[in-house]
């Protein structure tokens, strides 16, 4: 119990530290899309949106991946705070879609770990392309954008660790949904201890 509490505290402070890094460096990047009703993923001024509009909120979540679909690369989530908070409040019945409860601006951090390996018949280094895609479902429409990607060279007969992460600042309305897809799906590391693949969601303010 104490170890689980320590892990929760660690990830909360990790998320806060990442937010500070985002403000200080302004090096975050992601796809800017035009979405009706101003629902969009956007890059905003740190002074305008972070320093002056921050409001306290109870909306904060830590979800860890427990499986990855081999058909479409979708991550299936479970609530790390299960037992303390109701898992049904944030996940749909499939465990694939994260359902937003309150409208507002959210900090979303996604980390996906991979165990890279070559095919059994390969005797030379192989190039492996890593992708992290986010699906944003608003009403009857779904927007997909690439949150992160990388290419790694994997030596023959070895297993290498690799990581993709994305830090997003998003305005979302109540009932909007998020899902995450990763490729190659058969190399996603979903070890539960320590967390290998997870997402943190913190509400920052009610509006931009």
mmCIF file of C-alpha atoms in Angstrom:
data_model
loop_
_atom_site.group_PDB
_atom_site.id
_atom_site.type_symbol
_atom_site.label_atom_id
_atom_site.label_comp_id
_atom_site.label_asym_id
_atom_site.label_seq_id
_atom_site.Cartn_x
_atom_site.Cartn_y
_atom_site.Cartn_z
ATOM 1 C CA UNK A 1 0.000 0.000 0.000
ATOM 2 C CA UNK A 2 2.812 2.372 0.909
ATOM 3 C CA UNK A 3 4.628 1.531 -2.343
ATOM 4 C CA UNK A 4 1.479 2.276 -4.380
ATOM 5 C CA UNK A 5 1.043 5.596 -2.558
ATOM 6 C CA UNK A 6 4.682 6.487 -3.245
ATOM 7 C CA UNK A 7 4.226 5.670 -6.929
ATOM 8 C CA UNK A 8 1.162 7.905 -7.159
ATOM 9 C CA UNK A 9 2.955 10.802 -5.495
ATOM 10 C CA UNK A 10 5.947 10.296 -7.790
ATOM 11 C CA UNK A 11 3.859 10.518 -10.932
ATOM 12 C CA UNK A 12 1.947 13.550 -9.727
ATOM 13 C CA UNK A 13 5.198 15.419 -9.125
ATOM 14 C CA UNK A 14 6.584 14.123 -12.404
ATOM 15 C CA UNK A 15 3.609 15.649 -14.218
ATOM 16 C CA UNK A 16 4.077 18.965 -12.420
ATOM 17 C CA UNK A 17 7.793 18.976 -13.249
ATOM 18 C CA UNK A 18 7.037 18.316 -16.908
ATOM 19 C CA UNK A 19 4.626 21.247 -16.923
ATOM 20 C CA UNK A 20 7.376 23.507 -15.574
ATOM 21 C CA UNK A 21 9.738 22.241 -18.265
ATOM 22 C CA UNK A 22 7.119 23.033 -20.895
ATOM 23 C CA UNK A 23 6.751 26.588 -19.636
ATOM 24 C CA UNK A 24 10.493 27.182 -19.327
ATOM 25 C CA UNK A 25 11.626 25.760 -22.633
ATOM 26 C CA UNK A 26 8.619 26.207 -24.960
ATOM 27 C CA UNK A 27 9.972 23.308 -27.014
ATOM 28 C CA UNK A 28 6.776 21.310 -27.158
ATOM 29 C CA UNK A 29 5.506 20.469 -30.586
ATOM 30 C CA UNK A 30 2.359 18.914 -31.985
ATOM 31 C CA UNK A 31 0.004 19.119 -34.922
ATOM 32 C CA UNK A 32 -2.173 22.231 -35.021
ATOM 33 C CA UNK A 33 -5.618 21.368 -36.320
ATOM 34 C CA UNK A 34 -8.658 23.521 -36.970
ATOM 35 C CA UNK A 35 -11.621 21.965 -35.247
ATOM 36 C CA UNK A 36 -15.200 23.370 -35.169
ATOM 37 C CA UNK A 37 -16.298 25.204 -32.028
ATOM 38 C CA UNK A 38 -12.680 26.019 -31.183
ATOM 39 C CA UNK A 39 -11.983 22.503 -29.948
ATOM 40 C CA UNK A 40 -8.385 22.042 -30.966
ATOM 41 C CA UNK A 41 -4.902 21.050 -29.990
ATOM 42 C CA UNK A 42 -2.956 24.270 -29.847
ATOM 43 C CA UNK A 43 0.332 25.879 -28.894
ATOM 44 C CA UNK A 44 -0.278 28.876 -26.665
ATOM 45 C CA UNK A 45 1.748 31.546 -24.951
ATOM 46 C CA UNK A 46 3.081 30.447 -21.591
ATOM 47 C CA UNK A 47 2.379 33.839 -20.039
ATOM 48 C CA UNK A 48 -1.164 34.038 -21.432
ATOM 49 C CA UNK A 49 -2.399 30.531 -20.781
ATOM 50 C CA UNK A 50 -0.220 29.133 -18.039
ATOM 51 C CA UNK A 51 0.716 31.874 -15.620
ATOM 52 C CA UNK A 52 -2.471 33.924 -15.449
ATOM 53 C CA UNK A 53 -5.267 31.443 -16.048
ATOM 54 C CA UNK A 54 -4.324 28.526 -13.851
ATOM 55 C CA UNK A 55 -7.167 27.350 -11.632
ATOM 56 C CA UNK A 56 -7.239 24.515 -9.155
ATOM 57 C CA UNK A 57 -9.319 21.488 -10.171
ATOM 58 C CA UNK A 58 -9.975 18.010 -8.896
ATOM 59 C CA UNK A 59 -9.645 16.638 -12.432
ATOM 60 C CA UNK A 60 -6.353 14.744 -12.540
ATOM 61 C CA UNK A 61 -5.795 11.208 -13.726
ATOM 62 C CA UNK A 62 -3.048 8.634 -14.042
ATOM 63 C CA UNK A 63 -3.812 5.745 -16.383
ATOM 64 C CA UNK A 64 -1.473 2.897 -17.222
ATOM 65 C CA UNK A 65 -1.672 0.690 -20.304
ATOM 66 C CA UNK A 66 -2.447 -2.959 -19.610
ATOM 67 C CA UNK A 67 -2.595 -4.140 -23.227
ATOM 68 C CA UNK A 68 -2.158 -3.026 -26.818
ATOM 69 C CA UNK A 69 -4.384 -4.132 -29.679
ATOM 70 C CA UNK A 70 -2.451 -6.031 -32.326
ATOM 71 C CA UNK A 71 -5.006 -5.071 -34.976
ATOM 72 C CA UNK A 72 -4.990 -1.261 -34.768
ATOM 73 C CA UNK A 73 -2.355 -0.449 -32.126
ATOM 74 C CA UNK A 74 -4.852 1.025 -29.650
ATOM 75 C CA UNK A 75 -3.768 1.133 -26.015
ATOM 76 C CA UNK A 76 -6.161 -0.218 -23.389
ATOM 77 C CA UNK A 77 -6.057 1.658 -20.092
ATOM 78 C CA UNK A 78 -6.723 1.026 -16.450
ATOM 79 C CA UNK A 79 -6.953 3.553 -13.656
ATOM 80 C CA UNK A 80 -3.933 3.487 -11.360
ATOM 81 C CA UNK A 81 -6.105 5.067 -8.654
ATOM 82 C CA UNK A 82 -8.719 2.320 -8.879
ATOM 83 C CA UNK A 83 -10.274 1.895 -5.457
ATOM 84 C CA UNK A 84 -9.738 5.564 -4.679
ATOM 85 C CA UNK A 85 -11.623 6.940 -7.671
ATOM 86 C CA UNK A 86 -14.293 5.421 -9.869
ATOM 87 C CA UNK A 87 -12.668 4.048 -13.029
ATOM 88 C CA UNK A 88 -15.933 4.322 -14.964
ATOM 89 C CA UNK A 89 -15.774 8.102 -14.629
ATOM 90 C CA UNK A 90 -12.811 8.421 -16.978
ATOM 91 C CA UNK A 91 -12.853 5.267 -19.188
ATOM 92 C CA UNK A 92 -15.552 3.946 -21.472
ATOM 93 C CA UNK A 93 -16.637 0.295 -21.337
ATOM 94 C CA UNK A 94 -13.873 -0.783 -23.743
ATOM 95 C CA UNK A 95 -11.042 0.784 -21.728
ATOM 96 C CA UNK A 96 -9.801 2.330 -24.973
ATOM 97 C CA UNK A 97 -11.433 5.761 -24.857
ATOM 98 C CA UNK A 98 -10.716 8.322 -22.132
ATOM 99 C CA UNK A 99 -13.879 10.347 -21.515
ATOM 100 C CA UNK A 100 -13.478 13.959 -20.361
ATOM 101 C CA UNK A 101 -15.771 14.925 -17.480
ATOM 102 C CA UNK A 102 -15.306 18.712 -17.279
ATOM 103 C CA UNK A 103 -14.776 21.250 -20.056
ATOM 104 C CA UNK A 104 -11.477 23.098 -19.866
ATOM 105 C CA UNK A 105 -7.802 23.273 -20.812
ATOM 106 C CA UNK A 106 -5.895 20.092 -20.021
ATOM 107 C CA UNK A 107 -2.236 19.141 -19.784
ATOM 108 C CA UNK A 108 -1.855 15.682 -21.300
ATOM 109 C CA UNK A 109 1.406 13.746 -21.045
ATOM 110 C CA UNK A 110 1.777 10.403 -22.825
ATOM 111 C CA UNK A 111 4.736 8.053 -22.513
ATOM 112 C CA UNK A 112 5.090 4.834 -24.480
ATOM 113 C CA UNK A 113 7.970 2.420 -23.955
ATOM 114 C CA UNK A 114 9.046 -0.100 -26.571
ATOM 115 C CA UNK A 115 11.134 -3.263 -26.542
ATOM 116 C CA UNK A 116 12.698 -3.146 -29.997
ATOM 117 C CA UNK A 117 13.884 -6.300 -31.699
ATOM 118 C CA UNK A 118 14.682 -7.511 -35.197
ATOM 119 C CA UNK A 119 12.806 -10.264 -36.963
ATOM 120 C CA UNK A 120 14.056 -13.778 -36.262
ATOM 121 C CA UNK A 121 15.446 -14.185 -39.787
ATOM 122 C CA UNK A 122 17.316 -10.885 -39.764
ATOM 123 C CA UNK A 123 21.100 -10.931 -39.503
ATOM 124 C CA UNK A 124 21.744 -7.208 -39.888
ATOM 125 C CA UNK A 125 20.572 -3.999 -38.197
ATOM 126 C CA UNK A 126 16.978 -3.087 -38.930
ATOM 127 C CA UNK A 127 15.314 0.308 -39.050
ATOM 128 C CA UNK A 128 12.212 0.485 -36.844
ATOM 129 C CA UNK A 129 9.789 3.382 -37.171
ATOM 130 C CA UNK A 130 7.965 4.339 -33.967
ATOM 131 C CA UNK A 131 4.661 6.228 -34.000
ATOM 132 C CA UNK A 132 2.350 7.674 -31.373
ATOM 133 C CA UNK A 133 -1.053 8.785 -32.678
ATOM 134 C CA UNK A 134 -3.852 10.484 -30.754
ATOM 135 C CA UNK A 135 -7.517 10.259 -31.728
ATOM 136 C CA UNK A 136 -9.738 13.091 -30.515
ATOM 137 C CA UNK A 137 -13.456 12.333 -30.614
ATOM 138 C CA UNK A 138 -15.796 15.333 -30.354
ATOM 139 C CA UNK A 139 -19.460 14.701 -31.049
ATOM 140 C CA UNK A 140 -19.866 12.768 -34.265
ATOM 141 C CA UNK A 141 -16.389 13.624 -35.561
ATOM 142 C CA UNK A 142 -12.971 12.154 -34.838
ATOM 143 C CA UNK A 143 -9.672 13.942 -35.454
ATOM 144 C CA UNK A 144 -6.394 12.052 -35.663
ATOM 145 C CA UNK A 145 -2.971 13.643 -35.332
ATOM 146 C CA UNK A 146 0.587 12.435 -34.927
ATOM 147 C CA UNK A 147 1.822 13.277 -31.442
ATOM 148 C CA UNK A 148 5.338 11.818 -31.752
ATOM 149 C CA UNK A 149 7.468 9.682 -34.024
ATOM 150 C CA UNK A 150 11.033 8.420 -34.266
ATOM 151 C CA UNK A 151 13.206 5.975 -36.184
ATOM 152 C CA UNK A 152 15.576 3.613 -34.382
ATOM 153 C CA UNK A 153 18.235 1.254 -35.683
ATOM 154 C CA UNK A 154 18.061 -2.134 -33.961
ATOM 155 C CA UNK A 155 21.019 -4.487 -33.988
ATOM 156 C CA UNK A 156 20.441 -8.096 -34.950
ATOM 157 C CA UNK A 157 19.727 -10.574 -32.132
ATOM 158 C CA UNK A 158 19.317 -7.833 -29.531
ATOM 159 C CA UNK A 159 16.461 -6.200 -27.652
ATOM 160 C CA UNK A 160 16.664 -2.440 -27.199
ATOM 161 C CA UNK A 161 14.597 -0.049 -25.112
ATOM 162 C CA UNK A 162 13.095 3.016 -26.755
ATOM 163 C CA UNK A 163 10.637 5.654 -25.645
ATOM 164 C CA UNK A 164 8.188 8.042 -27.275
ATOM 165 C CA UNK A 165 6.491 10.808 -25.345
ATOM 166 C CA UNK A 166 4.182 13.694 -26.114
ATOM 167 C CA UNK A 167 3.157 16.716 -24.054
ATOM 168 C CA UNK A 168 -0.120 18.269 -25.237
ATOM 169 C CA UNK A 169 -2.068 21.325 -24.130
ATOM 170 C CA UNK A 170 -5.670 20.816 -25.210
ATOM 171 C CA UNK A 171 -9.036 22.456 -24.793
ATOM 172 C CA UNK A 172 -11.671 19.743 -24.441
ATOM 173 C CA UNK A 173 -15.358 19.749 -23.662
ATOM 174 C CA UNK A 174 -17.291 17.419 -21.418
ATOM 175 C CA UNK A 175 -17.889 14.006 -23.106
ATOM 176 C CA UNK A 176 -15.018 14.558 -25.575
ATOM 177 C CA UNK A 177 -12.867 11.442 -25.848
ATOM 178 C CA UNK A 178 -9.206 10.566 -26.391
ATOM 179 C CA UNK A 179 -7.565 7.352 -27.490
ATOM 180 C CA UNK A 180 -3.919 6.540 -28.220
ATOM 181 C CA UNK A 181 -2.490 4.288 -30.926
ATOM 182 C CA UNK A 182 1.109 3.124 -31.104
ATOM 183 C CA UNK A 183 3.214 1.355 -33.714
ATOM 184 C CA UNK A 184 4.753 -1.173 -33.866
ATOM 185 C CA UNK A 185 2.082 -2.507 -31.518
ATOM 186 C CA UNK A 186 3.816 -5.849 -30.917
ATOM 187 C CA UNK A 187 6.815 -4.069 -29.372
ATOM 188 C CA UNK A 188 4.960 -1.887 -26.861
ATOM 189 C CA UNK A 189 6.162 -2.499 -23.309
ATOM 190 C CA UNK A 190 3.216 -2.683 -20.899
ATOM 191 C CA UNK A 191 4.988 -3.934 -17.775
ATOM 192 C CA UNK A 192 2.971 -2.748 -14.799
ATOM 193 C CA UNK A 193 5.852 -2.319 -12.341
ATOM 194 C CA UNK A 194 7.419 0.058 -12.830
ATOM 195 C CA UNK A 195 5.020 1.823 -15.200
ATOM 196 C CA UNK A 196 6.209 1.486 -18.765
ATOM 197 C CA UNK A 197 3.395 3.051 -20.786
ATOM 198 C CA UNK A 198 1.039 5.562 -19.218
ATOM 199 C CA UNK A 199 -0.880 8.825 -19.617
ATOM 200 C CA UNK A 200 -1.425 11.658 -17.138
ATOM 201 C CA UNK A 201 -4.245 14.179 -17.551
ATOM 202 C CA UNK A 202 -4.510 17.346 -15.448
ATOM 203 C CA UNK A 203 -7.061 20.090 -15.842
ATOM 204 C CA UNK A 204 -5.235 23.452 -15.905
ATOM 205 C CA UNK A 205 -8.020 26.007 -16.369
ATOM 206 C CA UNK A 206 -11.602 26.436 -17.510
ATOM 207 C CA UNK A 207 -10.643 28.284 -20.722
ATOM 208 C CA UNK A 208 -7.687 29.561 -22.743
#
